[in-house]
Coordinates of C-alpha atoms and ligand atoms in Angstrom, one line a residue:
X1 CA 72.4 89.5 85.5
X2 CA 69.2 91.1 86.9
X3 CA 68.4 94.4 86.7
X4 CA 68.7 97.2 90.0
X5 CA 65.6 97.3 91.9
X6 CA 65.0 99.6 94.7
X7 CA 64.7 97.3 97.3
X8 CA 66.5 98.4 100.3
X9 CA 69.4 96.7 102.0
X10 CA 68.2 94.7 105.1
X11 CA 71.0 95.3 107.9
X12 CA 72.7 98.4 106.6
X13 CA 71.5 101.7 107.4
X14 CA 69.6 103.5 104.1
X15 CA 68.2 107.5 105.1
X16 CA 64.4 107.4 105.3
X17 CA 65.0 109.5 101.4
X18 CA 67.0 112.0 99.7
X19 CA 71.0 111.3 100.0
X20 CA 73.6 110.4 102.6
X21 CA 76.9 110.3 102.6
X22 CA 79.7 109.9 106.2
X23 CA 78.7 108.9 109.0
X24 CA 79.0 111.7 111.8
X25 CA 78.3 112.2 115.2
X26 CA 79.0 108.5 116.0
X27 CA 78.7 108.2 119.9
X28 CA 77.3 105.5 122.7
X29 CA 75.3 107.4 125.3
X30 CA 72.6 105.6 127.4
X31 CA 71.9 102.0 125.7
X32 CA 71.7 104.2 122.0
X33 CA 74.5 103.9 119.4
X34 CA 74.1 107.2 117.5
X35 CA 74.2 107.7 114.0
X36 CA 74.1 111.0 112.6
X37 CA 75.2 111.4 108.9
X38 CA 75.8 114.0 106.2
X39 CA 72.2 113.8 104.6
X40 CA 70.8 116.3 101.7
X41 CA 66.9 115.3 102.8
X42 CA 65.8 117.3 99.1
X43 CA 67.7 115.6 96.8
X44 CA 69.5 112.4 95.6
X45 CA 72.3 114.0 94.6
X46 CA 74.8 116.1 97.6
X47 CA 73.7 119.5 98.5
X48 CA 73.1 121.8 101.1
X49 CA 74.1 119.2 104.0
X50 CA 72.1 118.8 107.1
X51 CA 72.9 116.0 109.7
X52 CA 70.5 113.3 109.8
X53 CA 70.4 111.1 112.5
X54 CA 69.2 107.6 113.4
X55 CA 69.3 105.1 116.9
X56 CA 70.2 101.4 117.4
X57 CA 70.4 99.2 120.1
X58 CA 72.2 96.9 118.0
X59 CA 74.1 98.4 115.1
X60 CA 71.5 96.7 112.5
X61 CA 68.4 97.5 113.4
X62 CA 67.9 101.8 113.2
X63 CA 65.6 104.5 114.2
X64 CA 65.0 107.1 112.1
X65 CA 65.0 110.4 113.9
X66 CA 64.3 114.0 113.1
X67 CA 67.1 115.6 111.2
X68 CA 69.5 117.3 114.1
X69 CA 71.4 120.0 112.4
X70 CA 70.5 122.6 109.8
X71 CA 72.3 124.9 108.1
X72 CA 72.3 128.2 109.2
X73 CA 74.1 131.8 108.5
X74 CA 77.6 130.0 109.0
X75 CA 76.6 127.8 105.9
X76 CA 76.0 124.0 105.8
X77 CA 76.9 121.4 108.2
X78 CA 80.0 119.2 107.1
X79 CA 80.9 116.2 108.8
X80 CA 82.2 115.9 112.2
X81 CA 81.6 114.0 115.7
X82 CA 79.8 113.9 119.4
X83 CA 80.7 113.0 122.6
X84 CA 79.6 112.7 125.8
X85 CA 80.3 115.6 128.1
X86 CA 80.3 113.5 131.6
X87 CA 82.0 115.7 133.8
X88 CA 80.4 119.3 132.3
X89 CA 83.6 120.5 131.2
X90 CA 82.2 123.1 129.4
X91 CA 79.4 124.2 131.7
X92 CA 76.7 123.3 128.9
X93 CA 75.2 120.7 131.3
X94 CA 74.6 121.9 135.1
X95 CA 72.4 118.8 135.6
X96 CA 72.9 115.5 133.9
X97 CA 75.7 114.8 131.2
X98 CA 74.7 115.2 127.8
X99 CA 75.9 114.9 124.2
X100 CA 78.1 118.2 122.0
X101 CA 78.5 117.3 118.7
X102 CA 81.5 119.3 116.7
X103 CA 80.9 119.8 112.9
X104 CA 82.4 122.1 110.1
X105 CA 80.5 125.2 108.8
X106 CA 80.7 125.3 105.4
X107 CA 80.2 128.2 103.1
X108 CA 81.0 130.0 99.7
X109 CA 83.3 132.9 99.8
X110 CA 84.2 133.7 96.5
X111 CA 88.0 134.5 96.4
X112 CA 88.6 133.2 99.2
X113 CA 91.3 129.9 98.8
X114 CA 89.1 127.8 96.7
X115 CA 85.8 129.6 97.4
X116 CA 84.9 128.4 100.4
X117 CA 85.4 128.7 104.4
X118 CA 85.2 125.9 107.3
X119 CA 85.4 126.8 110.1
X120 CA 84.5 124.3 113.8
X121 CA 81.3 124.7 115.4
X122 CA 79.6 122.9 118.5
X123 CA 76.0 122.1 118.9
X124 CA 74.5 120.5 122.5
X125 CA 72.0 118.4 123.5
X126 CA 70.5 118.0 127.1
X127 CA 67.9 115.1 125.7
X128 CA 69.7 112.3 124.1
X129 CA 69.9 113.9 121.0
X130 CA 66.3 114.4 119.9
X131 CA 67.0 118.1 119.8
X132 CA 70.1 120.3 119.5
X133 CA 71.4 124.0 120.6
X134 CA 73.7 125.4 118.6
X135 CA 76.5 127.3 120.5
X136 CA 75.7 131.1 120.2
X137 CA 79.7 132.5 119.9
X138 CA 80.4 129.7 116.9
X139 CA 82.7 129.3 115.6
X140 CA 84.9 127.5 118.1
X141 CA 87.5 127.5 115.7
X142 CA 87.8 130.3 113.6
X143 CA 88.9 130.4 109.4
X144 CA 93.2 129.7 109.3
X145 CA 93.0 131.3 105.6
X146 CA 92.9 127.5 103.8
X147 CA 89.5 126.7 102.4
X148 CA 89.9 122.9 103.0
X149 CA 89.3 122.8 107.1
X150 CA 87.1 120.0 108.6
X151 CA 85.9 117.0 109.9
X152 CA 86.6 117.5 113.5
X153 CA 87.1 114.4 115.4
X154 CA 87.2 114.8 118.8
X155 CA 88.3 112.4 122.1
X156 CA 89.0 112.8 125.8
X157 CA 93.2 112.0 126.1
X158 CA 93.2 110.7 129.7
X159 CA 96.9 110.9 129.6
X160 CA 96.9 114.8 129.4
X161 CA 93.5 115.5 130.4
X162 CA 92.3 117.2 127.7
X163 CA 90.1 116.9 125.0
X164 CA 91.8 116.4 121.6
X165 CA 90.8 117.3 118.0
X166 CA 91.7 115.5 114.9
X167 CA 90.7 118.2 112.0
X168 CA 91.5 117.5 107.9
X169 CA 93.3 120.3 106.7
X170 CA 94.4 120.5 103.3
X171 CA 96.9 117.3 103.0
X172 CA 97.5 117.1 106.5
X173 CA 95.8 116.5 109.9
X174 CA 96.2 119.3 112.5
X175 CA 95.4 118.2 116.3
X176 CA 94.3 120.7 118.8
X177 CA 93.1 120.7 122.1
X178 CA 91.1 122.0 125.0
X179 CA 90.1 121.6 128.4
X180 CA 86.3 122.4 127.8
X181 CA 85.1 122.2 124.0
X182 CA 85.1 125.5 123.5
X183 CA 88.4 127.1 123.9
X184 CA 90.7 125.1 121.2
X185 CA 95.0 125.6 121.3
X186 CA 96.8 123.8 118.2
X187 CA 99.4 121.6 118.9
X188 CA 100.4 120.1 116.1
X189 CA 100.6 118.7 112.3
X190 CA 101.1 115.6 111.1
X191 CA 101.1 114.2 107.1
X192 CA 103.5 116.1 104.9
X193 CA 105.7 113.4 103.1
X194 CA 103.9 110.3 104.9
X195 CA 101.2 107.7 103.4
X196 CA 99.6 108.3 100.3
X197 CA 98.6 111.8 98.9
X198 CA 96.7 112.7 95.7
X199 CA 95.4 116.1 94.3
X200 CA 92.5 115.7 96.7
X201 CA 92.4 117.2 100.5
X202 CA 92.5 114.5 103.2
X203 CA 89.7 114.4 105.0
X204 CA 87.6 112.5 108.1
X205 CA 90.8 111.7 110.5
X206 CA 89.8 109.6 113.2
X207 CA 92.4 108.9 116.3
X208 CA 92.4 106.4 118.8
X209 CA 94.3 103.7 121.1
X210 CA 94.0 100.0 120.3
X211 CA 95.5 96.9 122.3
X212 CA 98.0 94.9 120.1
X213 CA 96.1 91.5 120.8
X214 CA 98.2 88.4 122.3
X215 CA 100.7 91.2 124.1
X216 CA 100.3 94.4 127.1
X217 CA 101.2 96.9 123.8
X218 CA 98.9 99.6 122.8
X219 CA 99.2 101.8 119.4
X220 CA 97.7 104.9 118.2
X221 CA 96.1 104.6 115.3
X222 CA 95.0 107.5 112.9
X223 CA 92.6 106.9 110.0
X224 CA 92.1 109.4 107.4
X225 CA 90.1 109.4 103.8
X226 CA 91.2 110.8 100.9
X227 CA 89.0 112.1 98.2
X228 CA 88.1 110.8 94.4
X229 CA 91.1 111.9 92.4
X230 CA 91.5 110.8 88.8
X231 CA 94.9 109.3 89.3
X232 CA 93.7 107.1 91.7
X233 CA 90.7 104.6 91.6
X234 CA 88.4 107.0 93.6
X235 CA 88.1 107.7 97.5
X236 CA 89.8 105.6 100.0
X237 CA 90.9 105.2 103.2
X238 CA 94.2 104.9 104.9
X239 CA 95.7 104.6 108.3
X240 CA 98.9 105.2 110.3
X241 CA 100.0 103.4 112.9
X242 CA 102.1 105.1 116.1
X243 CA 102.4 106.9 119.5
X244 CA 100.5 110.0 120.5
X245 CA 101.4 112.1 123.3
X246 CA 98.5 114.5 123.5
X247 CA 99.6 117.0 121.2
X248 CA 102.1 115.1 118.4
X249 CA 101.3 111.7 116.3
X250 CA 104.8 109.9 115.5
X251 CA 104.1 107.7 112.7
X252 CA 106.4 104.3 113.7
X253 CA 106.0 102.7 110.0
X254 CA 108.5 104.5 107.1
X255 CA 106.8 107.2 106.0
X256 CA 106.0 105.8 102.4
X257 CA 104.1 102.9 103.5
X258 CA 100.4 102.9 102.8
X259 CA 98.1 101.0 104.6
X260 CA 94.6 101.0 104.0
X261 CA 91.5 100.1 105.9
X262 CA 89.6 98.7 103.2
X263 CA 91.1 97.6 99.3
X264 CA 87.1 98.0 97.9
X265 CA 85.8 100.4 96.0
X266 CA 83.7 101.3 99.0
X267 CA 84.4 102.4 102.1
X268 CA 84.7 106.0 102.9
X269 CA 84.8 108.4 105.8
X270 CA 85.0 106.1 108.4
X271 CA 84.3 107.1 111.6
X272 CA 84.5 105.0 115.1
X273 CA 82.1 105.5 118.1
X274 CA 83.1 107.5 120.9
X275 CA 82.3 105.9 123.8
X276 CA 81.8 102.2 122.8
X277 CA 80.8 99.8 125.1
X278 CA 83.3 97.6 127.0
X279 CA 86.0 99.8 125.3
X280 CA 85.3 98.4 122.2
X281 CA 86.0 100.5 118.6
X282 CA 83.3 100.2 116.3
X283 CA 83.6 101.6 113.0
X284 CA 81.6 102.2 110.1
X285 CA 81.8 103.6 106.7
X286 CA 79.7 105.5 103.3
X287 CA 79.5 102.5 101.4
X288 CA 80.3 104.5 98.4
X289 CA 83.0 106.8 96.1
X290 CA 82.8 110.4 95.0
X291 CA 83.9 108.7 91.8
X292 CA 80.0 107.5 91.1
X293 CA 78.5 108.4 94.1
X294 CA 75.6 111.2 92.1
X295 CA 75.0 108.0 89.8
X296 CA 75.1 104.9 91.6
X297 CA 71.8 104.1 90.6
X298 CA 68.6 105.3 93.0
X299 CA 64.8 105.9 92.5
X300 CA 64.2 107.1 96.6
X301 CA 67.2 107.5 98.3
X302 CA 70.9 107.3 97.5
X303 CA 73.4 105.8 99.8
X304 CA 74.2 103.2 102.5
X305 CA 76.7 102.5 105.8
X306 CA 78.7 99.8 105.6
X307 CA 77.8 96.8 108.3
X308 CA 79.9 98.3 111.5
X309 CA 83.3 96.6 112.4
X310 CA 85.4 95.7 115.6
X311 CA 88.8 96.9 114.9
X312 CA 91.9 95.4 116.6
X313 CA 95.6 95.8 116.5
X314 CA 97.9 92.4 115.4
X315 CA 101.4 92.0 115.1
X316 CA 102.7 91.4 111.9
X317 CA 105.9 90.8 110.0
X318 CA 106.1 94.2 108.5
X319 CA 104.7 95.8 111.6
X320 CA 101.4 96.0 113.8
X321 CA 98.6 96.2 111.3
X322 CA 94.4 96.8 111.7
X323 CA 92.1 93.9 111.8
X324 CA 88.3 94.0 111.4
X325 CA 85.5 91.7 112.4
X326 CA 82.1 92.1 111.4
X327 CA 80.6 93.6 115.0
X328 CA 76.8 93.1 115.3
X329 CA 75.7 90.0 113.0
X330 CA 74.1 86.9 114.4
X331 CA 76.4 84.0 115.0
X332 CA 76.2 81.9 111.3
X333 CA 75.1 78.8 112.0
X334 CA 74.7 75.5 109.6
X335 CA 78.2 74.0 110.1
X336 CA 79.4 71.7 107.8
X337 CA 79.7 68.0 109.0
X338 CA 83.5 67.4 107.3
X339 CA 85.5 68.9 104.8
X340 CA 84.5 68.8 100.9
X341 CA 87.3 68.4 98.4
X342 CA 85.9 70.7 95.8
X343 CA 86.1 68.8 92.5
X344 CA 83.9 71.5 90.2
X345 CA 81.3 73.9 91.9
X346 CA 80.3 73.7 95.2
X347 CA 76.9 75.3 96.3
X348 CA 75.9 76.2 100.2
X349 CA 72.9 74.9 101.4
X350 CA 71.7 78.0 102.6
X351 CA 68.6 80.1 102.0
X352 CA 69.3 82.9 100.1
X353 CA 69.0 86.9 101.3
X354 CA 71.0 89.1 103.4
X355 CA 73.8 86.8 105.2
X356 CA 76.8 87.1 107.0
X357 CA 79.5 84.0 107.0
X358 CA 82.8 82.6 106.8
X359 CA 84.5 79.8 105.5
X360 CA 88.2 78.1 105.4
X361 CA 89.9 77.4 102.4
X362 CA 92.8 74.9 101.8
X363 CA 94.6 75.8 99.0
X364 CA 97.2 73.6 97.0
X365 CA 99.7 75.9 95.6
X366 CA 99.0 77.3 92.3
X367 CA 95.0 77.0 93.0
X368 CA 92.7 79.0 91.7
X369 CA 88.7 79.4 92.8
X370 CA 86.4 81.5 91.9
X371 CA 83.3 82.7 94.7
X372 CA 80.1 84.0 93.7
X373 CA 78.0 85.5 96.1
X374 CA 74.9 86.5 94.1
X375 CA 74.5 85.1 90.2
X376 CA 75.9 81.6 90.4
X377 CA 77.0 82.5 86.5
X378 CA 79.1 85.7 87.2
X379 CA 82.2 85.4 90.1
X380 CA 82.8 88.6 92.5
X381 CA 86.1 87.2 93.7
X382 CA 88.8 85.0 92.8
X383 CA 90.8 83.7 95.6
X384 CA 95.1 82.4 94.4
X385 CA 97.3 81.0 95.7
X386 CA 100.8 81.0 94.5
X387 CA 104.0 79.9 96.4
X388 CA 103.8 82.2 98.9
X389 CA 101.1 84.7 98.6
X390 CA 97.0 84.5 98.2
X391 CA 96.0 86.7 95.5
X392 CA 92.4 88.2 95.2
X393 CA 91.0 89.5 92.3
X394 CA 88.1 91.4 92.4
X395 CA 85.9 91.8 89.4
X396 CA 82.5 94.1 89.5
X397 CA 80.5 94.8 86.6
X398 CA 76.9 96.9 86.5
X399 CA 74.4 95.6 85.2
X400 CA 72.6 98.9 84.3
X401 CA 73.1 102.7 84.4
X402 CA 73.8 105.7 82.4
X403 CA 77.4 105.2 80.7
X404 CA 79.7 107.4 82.8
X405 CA 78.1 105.5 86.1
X406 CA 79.5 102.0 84.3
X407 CA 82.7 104.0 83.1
X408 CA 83.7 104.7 86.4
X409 CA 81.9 101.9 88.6
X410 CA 83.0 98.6 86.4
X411 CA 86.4 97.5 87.5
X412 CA 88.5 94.9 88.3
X413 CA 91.7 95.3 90.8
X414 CA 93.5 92.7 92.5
X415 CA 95.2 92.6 95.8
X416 CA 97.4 90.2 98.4
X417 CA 98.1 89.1 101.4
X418 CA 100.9 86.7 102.4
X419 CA 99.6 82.9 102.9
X420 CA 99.8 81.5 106.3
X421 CA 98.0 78.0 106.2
X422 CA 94.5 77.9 105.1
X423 CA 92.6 81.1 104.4
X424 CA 89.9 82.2 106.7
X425 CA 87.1 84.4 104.8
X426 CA 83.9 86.3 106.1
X427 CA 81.3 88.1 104.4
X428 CA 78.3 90.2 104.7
X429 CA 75.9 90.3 101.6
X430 CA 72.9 92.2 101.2
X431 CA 70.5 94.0 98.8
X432 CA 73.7 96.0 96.8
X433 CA 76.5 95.4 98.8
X434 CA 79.0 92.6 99.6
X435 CA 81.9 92.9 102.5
X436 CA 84.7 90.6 102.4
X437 CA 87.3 89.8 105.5
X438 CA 90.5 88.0 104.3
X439 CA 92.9 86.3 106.7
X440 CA 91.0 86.8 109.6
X441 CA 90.3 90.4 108.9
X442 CA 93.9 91.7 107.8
X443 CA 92.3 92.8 104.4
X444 CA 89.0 93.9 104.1
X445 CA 86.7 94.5 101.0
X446 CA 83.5 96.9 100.8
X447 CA 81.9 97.0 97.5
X448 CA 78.7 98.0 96.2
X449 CA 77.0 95.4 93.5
X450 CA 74.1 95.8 91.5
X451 CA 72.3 92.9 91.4
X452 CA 68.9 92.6 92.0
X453 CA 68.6 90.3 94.8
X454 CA 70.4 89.8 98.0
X455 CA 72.2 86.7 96.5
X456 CA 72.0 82.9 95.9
X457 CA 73.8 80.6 97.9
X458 CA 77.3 80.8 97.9
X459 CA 78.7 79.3 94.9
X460 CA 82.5 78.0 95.3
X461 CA 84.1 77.2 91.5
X462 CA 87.1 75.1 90.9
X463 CA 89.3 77.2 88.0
X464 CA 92.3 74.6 88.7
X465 CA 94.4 73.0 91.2
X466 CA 93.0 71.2 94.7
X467 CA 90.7 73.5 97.1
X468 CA 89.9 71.8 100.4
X469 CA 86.4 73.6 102.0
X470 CA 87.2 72.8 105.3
X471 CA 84.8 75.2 107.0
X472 CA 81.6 77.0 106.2
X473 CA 78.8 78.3 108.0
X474 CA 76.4 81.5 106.9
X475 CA 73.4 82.7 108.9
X476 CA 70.4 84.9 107.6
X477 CA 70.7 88.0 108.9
X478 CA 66.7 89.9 109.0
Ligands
FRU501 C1 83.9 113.4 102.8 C2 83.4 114.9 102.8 C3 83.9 115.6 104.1 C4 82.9 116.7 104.2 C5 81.6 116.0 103.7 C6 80.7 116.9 103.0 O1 83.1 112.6 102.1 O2 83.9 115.5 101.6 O3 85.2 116.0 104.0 O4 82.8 117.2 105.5 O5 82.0 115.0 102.9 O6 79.5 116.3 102.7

């Protein structure tokens, strides 16, 4: 394996220097997808956070812009998100619609809870966000006495007519809501006894309304991250699927289930645009883990997005579940002509780099291949198939870095889905990274790598049984 270079991914979004971690802010608002993004600009480890901020026309290709928030006497500037204003419900914009972006304020307070305060703030911007006001009477939402109180995600319910909050607090999400952004009433609280919990606050909700595709349905969905914890493999993100009313989330799965948005190592905080075009939901993620985050290894900057994704509602067997497609990557092109029975390895005939594709797999039962995505002599996944279930084991080793960065970052975990004829999979690769879709986009795996190049071709190995390659096409993607 080659060593870690600092070569920078090609279509996911790096800060110009210093370190990132969630996306914030994320809204559509005149032809500009917004990214703003909890950035420490003097370091490449966290600190002091600041919200950076960046512009695309097409979710690969950014603009950096100046940094849009800094802290202030209130304290730092967690996480949060921005929306458009369109019909000046606060009164912030007598002339044109513009942009308010809601954040935590985050300081010490020694004795107080764990030592610190949040507390909701709200920040305006009459020129597409190139520069910001901060509200003079923050905060809009004062202390409630817990320390862990953030991530404001915020949406305009049609239903009630109101605007509605999603905030983190503690192991539960809290929803509030208001007619103008500034005066906030809580309504409710979900998450005691539902999904999965560890020692670690939840944090980052996100709520919103999704079509179940192929029927008139719609579901609520509510996404929520939960932080490293040592008895689980790090940060991760889960969802809940349901019925919102304005004011109360009714969870319709039992309440132990656990589903989550991603079964990588990274994918973190994520965050859809408000706003979308064509009603769409784009999400993106931190394509890292508190676990290794400070040591992933870095010489500039430290920390990536992950490539955005379309998500959708489908019916399943045990219930209606999230399914994501890779949103903004060119078409891949380079079809195959027929199917190849795949006797020992199979190579693509593609030019190497950052690529997005997808392939179909036949399976016999008790199959076993292995794919390699960058070094043709070391496999990232391994795709099974026994009677009735494709298993996928996932096997990530780092080729360099300080020993507690390999402690925590080598791993191997395995996961399933149930097998429904042959097995559709798509993939992004790039400098460091490598996004899997399963089944069409049922199961979805983020993972940071550390080779040193954006890949060879795409390397299919034979470990036993009959595999069938019956599609395959990649593009380049910059
Ligand atoms: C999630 C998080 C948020 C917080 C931010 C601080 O990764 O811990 O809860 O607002 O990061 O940078």
């Amino acid at each position: 394996m080659n060593t870690l270079t600092d070569t920078r991914p090609k279509a996911h979004f790096t800060p110009p220097a210093g370190w990132l971690n969630d996306p914030n802010g994320l809204v559509f608002f005149e032809g500009e997808y917004h990214l703003f993004y909890q950035y420490h600009p003097d370091g490449l480890v966290w600190g002091p956070m600041h919200w950076g901020h960046a512009v695309s026309r097409d979710l690969v290709n950014w603009e950096h812009l100046d940094i849009a928030l800094w802290p202030d006497d209130l304290g730092t500037c967690f996480s949060g998100c921005a929306v458009v204003d369109i019909n000046n419900t606060s009164g912030l914009f007598p002339d044109k619609p513009g942009l308010v972006a809601i954040y935590t304020c985050h300081r010490d307070a020694p004795g107080f809870d764990r030592g610190y305060i949040e507390e909701q703030c709200i920040a305006y911007s009459h020129d597409n966000g190139r520069s910001w006001i901060k509200y003079a009477k923050n905060p809009v939402i004062s202390t409630i006495g817990k320390s862990d109180f953030r991530d404001p995600k915020v949406f305009w319910h049609e239903a009630s007519q109101h605007w509605v909050m999603s905030l983190a607090v503690s192991q539960e999400v809290h929803f509030y809501r208001s007619s103008n952004l500034l005066d906030w009433e809580f309504c409710s609280r979900f998450g005691e006894g539902h999904g999965a919990h560890t020692a670690h606050p939840w944090e980052c909700p996100d709520l919103f309304q999704l079509q179940v595709e192929g029927t008139t349905e719609k579901r609520w969905v509510l996404v929520i991250g939960l932080g490293a914890s040592e008895e689980a493999f790090g940060s991760f993100t889960q969802y809940f699927v349901g019925e919102f009313d304005g004011k109360n989330f009714i969870n319709e799965n039992p309440p132990e289930t656990i589903l989550l948005m991603d079964e990588g190592r990274d994918f973190y905080a994520a965050q859809s645009w408000s706003d979308a075009p064509e009603k769409q939901r784009l999400a993106i993620a931190w394509m890292s883990n508190w676990k290794y985050a400070n040591q992933f290894p870095a010489s500039s900057y430290r920390g990536s997005m992950s490539s955005a994704r379309t998500l959708t509602l489908s019916q399943q067997r045990d219930g209606v579940r999230m399914k994501q497609q890779f949103s903004a990557l060119t078409a891949p092109t380079n079809q195959l002509s027929s199917s190849v029975l795949i006797n020992d390895t199979w190579c693509a005939e593609t030019d190497t780099g950052a690529r997005t594709g997808y392939a179909h797999l036949n399976l016999a039962t008790g199959t076993s291949v292995e794919l390699s995505f960058f070094d043709p002599a070391s496999a990232d996944l391994r795709v099974t198939l026994d009677e009735s279930r494709y298993r996928f084991d996932i096997l990530r080793a780092s080729a360099q870095g300080e020993a507690t960065f390999k402690g925590l970052f080598d791993h191997d975990y395995s996961c399933e889905l149930p097998a429904t004829g042959s097995l559709r999979l798509e993939w992004t690769t790039d400098q460091n990274s490598l996004e899997v879709l399963l089944g069409g986009g049922l199961m979805s795996i983020t993972q940071l790598v550390t080779y040193s190049e954006a890949g060879a071709p795409l390397h299919i190995r034979r470990i036993e049984g009959e595999c069938l390659l019956e599609e395959h096409a990649e593009a380049l993607i910059a």
